[in-house]
Amino acid sequence: RPPASSNRPKVEKFSTAEKTSARIFELSRYMNDGGGSSELIKVAKDALDEIDSVLQEMRSLSEHAAGDKMTPFERSMAQNSIDGYIAEIDRIATEAELKAARLQNASRPGPREPLH
């Protein structure tokens, strides 16, 4: 019968291999989540680009309305346009939040343990 100490290195090697495999799996999962992060950044950037475009239109309209050349009716129409732009910004923001939430939920396969 072999001494008990000769079994120890095999157990330690197995334990080390098992820990290494678990660590690699965990790192792979975190790396995959990094791809999800880049998608979140893309969603945010796209939303910001759209909002920026709407804000530029609002600014142009506001500058035009600030002049003395608009009739009260034209000012009223300009205000209606501004209200529409605000609604559009709200829609873009809500859509971006929903896309981000879907991406975050899709990238969570289950509970995680912290890296050690």
XYZ file of N, CA, C and O in Angstrom:
464
model
N 0.846 -1.186 0.000
C 0.000 0.000 0.000
C 0.887 1.243 0.000
O 1.761 1.381 0.833
N 0.625 2.221 -0.927
C 1.449 3.434 -0.968
C 1.142 4.323 0.230
O 0.034 4.345 0.738
N 2.135 5.058 0.652
C 1.910 5.967 1.779
C 0.884 7.029 1.425
O 0.714 7.403 0.269
N 0.198 7.532 2.433
C -0.852 8.537 2.240
C -0.311 9.804 1.595
O -1.001 10.476 0.848
N 0.942 10.125 1.885
C 1.511 11.352 1.327
C 1.675 11.286 -0.181
O 1.683 12.294 -0.850
N 1.801 10.074 -0.762
C 1.952 9.987 -2.213
C 0.654 10.314 -2.943
O 0.668 10.673 -4.092
N -0.483 10.182 -2.278
C -1.773 10.551 -2.879
C -1.995 12.065 -2.872
O -2.720 12.582 -3.675
N -1.362 12.744 -1.972
C -1.564 14.181 -1.816
C -1.221 14.969 -3.081
O -2.019 15.802 -3.507
N -0.076 14.766 -3.734
C 0.216 15.568 -4.929
C -0.851 15.416 -6.009
O -1.196 16.377 -6.679
N -1.418 14.209 -6.204
C -2.462 14.024 -7.215
C -3.698 14.838 -6.848
O -4.300 15.473 -7.707
N -4.068 14.825 -5.583
C -5.226 15.580 -5.138
C -4.971 17.072 -5.310
O -5.823 17.809 -5.810
N -3.780 17.530 -4.941
C -3.458 18.941 -5.091
C -3.426 19.344 -6.560
O -3.901 20.414 -6.923
N -2.867 18.461 -7.409
C -2.840 18.775 -8.840
C -4.254 18.866 -9.386
O -4.575 19.770 -10.162
N -5.114 17.939 -8.997
C -6.490 17.963 -9.456
C -7.175 19.233 -8.962
O -7.846 19.917 -9.717
N -6.960 19.561 -7.722
C -7.568 20.744 -7.150
C -7.077 21.995 -7.871
O -7.854 22.892 -8.183
N -5.786 22.070 -8.157
C -5.226 23.213 -8.871
C -5.788 23.287 -10.288
O -6.162 24.369 -10.763
N -5.877 22.149 -10.966
C -6.436 22.119 -12.320
C -7.898 22.544 -12.306
O -8.351 23.301 -13.173
N -8.620 22.061 -11.308
C -10.033 22.414 -11.190
C -10.193 23.919 -10.937
O -11.026 24.571 -11.555
N -9.358 24.455 -10.046
C -9.410 25.889 -9.759
C -9.037 26.706 -11.001
O -9.651 27.716 -11.295
N -8.035 26.238 -11.734
C -7.604 26.945 -12.947
C -8.714 26.931 -13.991
O -8.999 27.951 -14.617
N -9.352 25.777 -14.162
C -10.460 25.687 -15.124
C -11.592 26.620 -14.732
O -12.163 27.310 -15.580
N -11.903 26.626 -13.447
C -12.973 27.501 -12.976
C -12.595 28.958 -13.204
O -13.430 29.781 -13.612
N -11.359 29.294 -12.968
C -10.876 30.674 -13.145
C -10.953 31.083 -14.620
O -11.391 32.184 -14.948
N -10.537 30.177 -15.515
C -10.590 30.461 -16.956
C -12.036 30.651 -17.392
O -12.357 31.581 -18.138
N -12.919 29.790 -16.911
C -14.339 29.911 -17.247
C -14.881 31.255 -16.768
O -15.576 31.967 -17.501
N -14.530 31.604 -15.537
C -14.994 32.858 -14.963
C -14.464 34.055 -15.741
O -15.204 34.997 -16.038
N -13.196 34.034 -16.100
C -12.612 35.129 -16.885
C -13.255 35.215 -18.268
O -13.498 36.312 -18.779
N -13.542 34.062 -18.857
C -14.221 34.058 -20.164
C -15.580 34.720 -20.058
O -15.987 35.486 -20.931
N -16.276 34.412 -18.982
C -17.598 35.003 -18.784
C -17.487 36.515 -18.611
O -18.272 37.264 -19.178
N -16.499 36.973 -17.859
C -16.306 38.411 -17.690
C -15.917 39.071 -19.014
O -16.344 40.183 -19.308
N -15.109 38.381 -19.817
C -14.724 38.936 -21.117
C -15.951 39.050 -22.013
O -16.113 40.032 -22.735
N -16.816 38.027 -21.978
C -18.036 38.092 -22.775
C -18.908 39.254 -22.329
O -19.547 39.914 -23.138
N -18.949 39.510 -21.039
C -19.717 40.642 -20.545
C -19.123 41.953 -21.046
O -19.832 42.926 -21.219
N -17.833 41.974 -21.290
C -17.198 43.167 -21.859
C -17.784 43.491 -23.212
O -17.958 44.654 -23.566
N -18.121 42.459 -23.994
C -18.784 42.680 -25.276
C -20.141 43.318 -25.066
O -20.561 44.168 -25.830
N -20.827 42.908 -24.015
C -22.103 43.517 -23.676
C -21.930 44.977 -23.319
O -22.766 45.816 -23.643
N -20.826 45.281 -22.660
C -20.552 46.669 -22.291
C -20.355 47.531 -23.526
O -20.830 48.662 -23.579
N -19.671 46.992 -24.527
C -19.474 47.780 -25.747
C -20.807 48.004 -26.454
O -21.018 49.057 -27.055
N -21.710 47.041 -26.357
C -23.049 47.231 -26.934
C -23.809 48.314 -26.176
O -24.513 49.123 -26.775
N -23.660 48.331 -24.843
C -24.309 49.368 -24.047
C -23.773 50.744 -24.430
O -24.537 51.712 -24.540
N -22.479 50.820 -24.625
C -21.863 52.093 -25.015
C -22.392 52.531 -26.382
O -22.685 53.694 -26.607
N -22.552 51.572 -27.302
C -23.083 51.894 -28.631
C -24.517 52.418 -28.523
O -24.869 53.397 -29.178
N -25.336 51.771 -27.690
C -26.716 52.227 -27.505
C -26.721 53.659 -26.973
O -27.453 54.520 -27.470
N -25.876 53.916 -25.971
C -25.814 55.258 -25.385
C -25.332 56.281 -26.408
O -25.893 57.380 -26.517
N -24.304 55.925 -27.172
C -23.764 56.853 -28.177
C -24.807 57.166 -29.247
O -24.985 58.324 -29.635
N -25.504 56.135 -29.718
C -26.538 56.354 -30.735
C -27.631 57.284 -30.203
O -28.088 58.190 -30.912
N -28.041 57.048 -28.953
C -29.082 57.892 -28.357
C -28.585 59.332 -28.227
O -29.313 60.280 -28.536
N -27.348 59.489 -27.780
C -26.800 60.835 -27.641
C -26.691 61.546 -28.982
O -26.940 62.757 -29.074
N -26.317 60.807 -30.023
C -26.243 61.410 -31.362
C -27.615 61.900 -31.816
O -27.747 63.000 -32.369
N -28.645 61.080 -31.579
C -30.002 61.486 -31.956
C -30.445 62.710 -31.168
O -31.011 63.655 -31.727
N -30.187 62.675 -29.855
C -30.579 63.801 -29.008
C -29.836 65.063 -29.412
O -30.422 66.158 -29.452
N -28.564 64.925 -29.734
C -27.784 66.079 -30.173
C -28.406 66.706 -31.417
O -28.518 67.933 -31.520
N -28.825 65.875 -32.347
C -29.449 66.377 -33.568
C -30.741 67.138 -33.246
O -30.984 68.221 -33.790
N -31.544 66.580 -32.356
C -32.797 67.247 -31.982
C -32.497 68.568 -31.269
O -33.149 69.589 -31.528
N -31.504 68.569 -30.394
C -31.150 69.801 -29.679
C -30.667 70.889 -30.635
O -30.964 72.070 -30.429
N -29.950 70.494 -31.675
C -29.504 71.480 -32.669
C -30.702 72.108 -33.377
O -30.737 73.323 -33.627
N -31.695 71.286 -33.705
C -32.904 71.812 -34.346
C -33.647 72.743 -33.392
O -34.139 73.808 -33.811
N -33.707 72.350 -32.108
C -34.373 73.199 -31.118
C -33.655 74.542 -30.981
O -34.301 75.589 -30.883
N -32.333 74.490 -30.973
C -31.563 75.724 -30.843
C -31.818 76.644 -32.028
O -32.041 77.853 -31.870
N -31.791 76.083 -33.215
C -32.022 76.876 -34.420
C -33.405 77.531 -34.378
O -33.558 78.727 -34.653
N -34.396 76.744 -34.003
C -35.758 77.261 -33.921
C -35.869 78.342 -32.839
O -36.500 79.383 -33.047
N -35.225 78.112 -31.704
C -35.263 79.088 -30.604
C -34.593 80.401 -30.994
O -35.086 81.486 -30.663
N -33.474 80.292 -31.690
C -32.778 81.510 -32.138
C -33.648 82.292 -33.114
O -33.720 83.521 -33.061
N -34.318 81.567 -33.999
C -35.207 82.221 -34.958
C -36.385 82.868 -34.230
O -36.777 83.999 -34.540
N -36.936 82.176 -33.234
C -38.089 82.687 -32.491
C -37.709 83.872 -31.613
O -38.557 84.701 -31.280
N -36.440 83.956 -31.225
C -35.996 85.056 -30.368
C -35.975 86.387 -31.122
O -36.013 87.448 -30.504
N -35.934 86.318 -32.424
C -35.963 87.553 -33.226
C -37.343 88.191 -33.166
O -38.338 87.584 -32.768
N -37.424 89.430 -33.567
C -38.689 90.171 -33.521
C -39.537 89.977 -34.772
O -40.533 90.677 -34.964
N -39.165 89.082 -35.633
C -39.840 88.966 -36.928
C -40.986 87.953 -36.940
O -41.619 87.771 -37.962
N -41.263 87.272 -35.806
C -42.324 86.261 -35.784
C -43.636 86.851 -35.267
O -43.637 87.647 -34.337
N -44.696 86.420 -35.893
C -46.024 86.814 -35.407
C -46.366 85.947 -34.194
O -45.729 84.907 -33.976
N -47.375 86.346 -33.430
C -47.787 85.508 -32.293
C -48.154 84.085 -32.728
O -47.848 83.114 -32.036
N -48.796 83.970 -33.886
C -49.151 82.632 -34.379
C -47.894 81.811 -34.674
O -47.811 80.633 -34.320
N -46.904 82.455 -35.313
C -45.648 81.755 -35.609
C -44.924 81.342 -34.329
O -44.359 80.248 -34.255
N -44.962 82.221 -33.315
C -44.346 81.873 -32.024
C -45.059 80.679 -31.391
O -44.434 79.793 -30.811
N -46.370 80.671 -31.513
C -47.151 79.550 -30.982
C -46.774 78.246 -31.696
O -46.622 77.197 -31.065
N -46.623 78.325 -33.003
C -46.229 77.141 -33.783
C -44.809 76.700 -33.407
O -44.530 75.500 -33.319
N -43.927 77.673 -33.179
C -42.563 77.347 -32.765
C -42.573 76.639 -31.407
O -41.853 75.663 -31.199
N -43.429 77.127 -30.494
C -43.531 76.489 -29.182
C -44.064 75.062 -29.321
O -43.586 74.149 -28.639
N -45.019 74.860 -30.211
C -45.531 73.504 -30.456
C -44.417 72.593 -30.973
O -44.326 71.427 -30.595
N -43.571 73.148 -31.838
C -42.438 72.366 -32.353
C -41.465 72.024 -31.229
O -40.976 70.885 -31.140
N -41.179 72.993 -30.370
C -40.276 72.746 -29.241
C -40.853 71.643 -28.347
O -40.135 70.736 -27.918
N -42.156 71.711 -28.077
C -42.800 70.667 -27.265
C -42.664 69.293 -27.927
O -42.434 68.284 -27.263
N -42.789 69.271 -29.250
C -42.608 68.013 -29.989
C -41.187 67.498 -29.890
O -40.957 66.290 -29.740
N -40.227 68.421 -29.958
C -38.814 68.029 -29.820
C -38.540 67.447 -28.426
O -37.814 66.468 -28.282
N -39.138 68.063 -27.408
C -38.952 67.554 -26.042
C -39.526 66.136 -25.932
O -38.901 65.245 -25.343
N -40.689 65.916 -26.524
C -41.290 64.579 -26.522
C -40.382 63.585 -27.264
O -40.238 62.431 -26.854
N -39.772 64.039 -28.348
C -38.863 63.188 -29.114
C -37.638 62.806 -28.282
O -37.188 61.657 -28.286
N -37.087 63.763 -27.537
C -35.944 63.469 -26.664
C -36.344 62.452 -25.598
O -35.598 61.504 -25.316
N -37.526 62.619 -25.019
C -38.008 61.652 -24.029
C -38.153 60.258 -24.640
O -37.808 59.253 -24.017
N -38.662 60.191 -25.861
C -38.826 58.908 -26.541
C -37.470 58.241 -26.772
O -37.289 57.046 -26.521
N -36.493 59.013 -27.233
C -35.152 58.480 -27.496
C -34.541 57.945 -26.201
O -33.980 56.849 -26.170
N -34.668 58.718 -25.133
C -34.107 58.299 -23.842
C -34.773 57.023 -23.334
O -34.093 56.099 -22.875
N -36.085 56.946 -23.443
C -36.806 55.753 -22.993
C -36.408 54.539 -23.816
O -36.164 53.461 -23.267
N -36.317 54.705 -25.118
C -35.920 53.605 -25.999
C -34.511 53.119 -25.663
O -34.254 51.916 -25.623
N -33.598 54.052 -25.407
C -32.226 53.683 -25.049
C -32.200 52.924 -23.725
O -31.473 51.941 -23.579
N -32.995 53.366 -22.757
C -33.056 52.669 -21.468
C -33.576 51.246 -21.648
O -33.055 50.312 -21.043
N -34.593 51.076 -22.479
C -35.143 49.735 -22.709
C -34.123 48.832 -23.402
O -33.969 47.661 -23.040
N -33.431 49.366 -24.403
C -32.403 48.579 -25.088
C -31.294 48.191 -24.112
O -30.820 47.054 -24.120
N -30.881 49.132 -23.275
C -29.819 48.862 -22.297
C -30.263 47.791 -21.314
O -29.493 46.878 -20.983
N -31.493 47.871 -20.855
C -32.003 46.871 -19.906
C -32.041 45.490 -20.557
O -31.664 44.494 -19.928
N -32.462 45.420 -21.822
C -32.480 44.124 -22.522
C -31.070 43.564 -22.660
O -30.847 42.374 -22.468
N -30.115 44.420 -22.998
C -28.731 43.967 -23.133
C -28.173 43.490 -21.800
O -27.500 42.465 -21.734
N -28.460 44.220 -20.741
C -27.962 43.825 -19.429
C -28.571 42.500 -18.993
O -27.888 41.642 -18.474
N -29.854 42.326 -19.226
C -30.507 41.071 -18.848
C -29.992 39.907 -19.686
O -29.839 38.803 -19.181
N -29.713 40.147 -20.934
C -29.225 39.088 -21.822
C -27.809 38.663 -21.465
O -27.416 37.521 -21.678
N -27.027 39.567 -20.888
C -25.640 39.232 -20.576
C -25.481 38.616 -19.198
O -24.388 38.298 -18.795
N -26.570 38.412 -18.488
C -26.507 37.818 -17.150
C -26.993 36.373 -17.187
O -28.177 36.118 -17.025
N -26.065 35.424 -17.374
C -26.501 34.039 -17.432
C -26.906 33.488 -16.069
O -27.640 32.535 -15.989
N -26.461 34.077 -15.013
C -26.804 33.602 -13.681
C -26.012 34.358 -12.648
O -25.250 35.256 -12.962
N -26.172 33.960 -11.392
C -25.429 34.665 -10.346
C -23.934 34.476 -10.497
O -23.475 33.434 -10.969
N -23.200 35.465 -10.120
C -21.748 35.420 -10.258
C -21.081 35.452 -8.908
O -21.576 36.054 -7.977
N -19.921 34.863 -8.908
C -19.061 34.980 -7.746
C -17.956 35.952 -8.114
O -17.531 36.012 -9.273
N -17.486 36.718 -7.141
C -16.422 37.681 -7.469
C -15.130 36.993 -7.837
O -14.872 35.865 -7.432
N -14.323 37.673 -8.652
C -12.990 37.148 -8.983
C -12.139 37.147 -7.732
O -12.171 38.073 -6.942
N -11.342 36.088 -7.581
C -10.453 35.992 -6.410
C -9.023 36.181 -6.829
O -8.586 35.879 -7.849
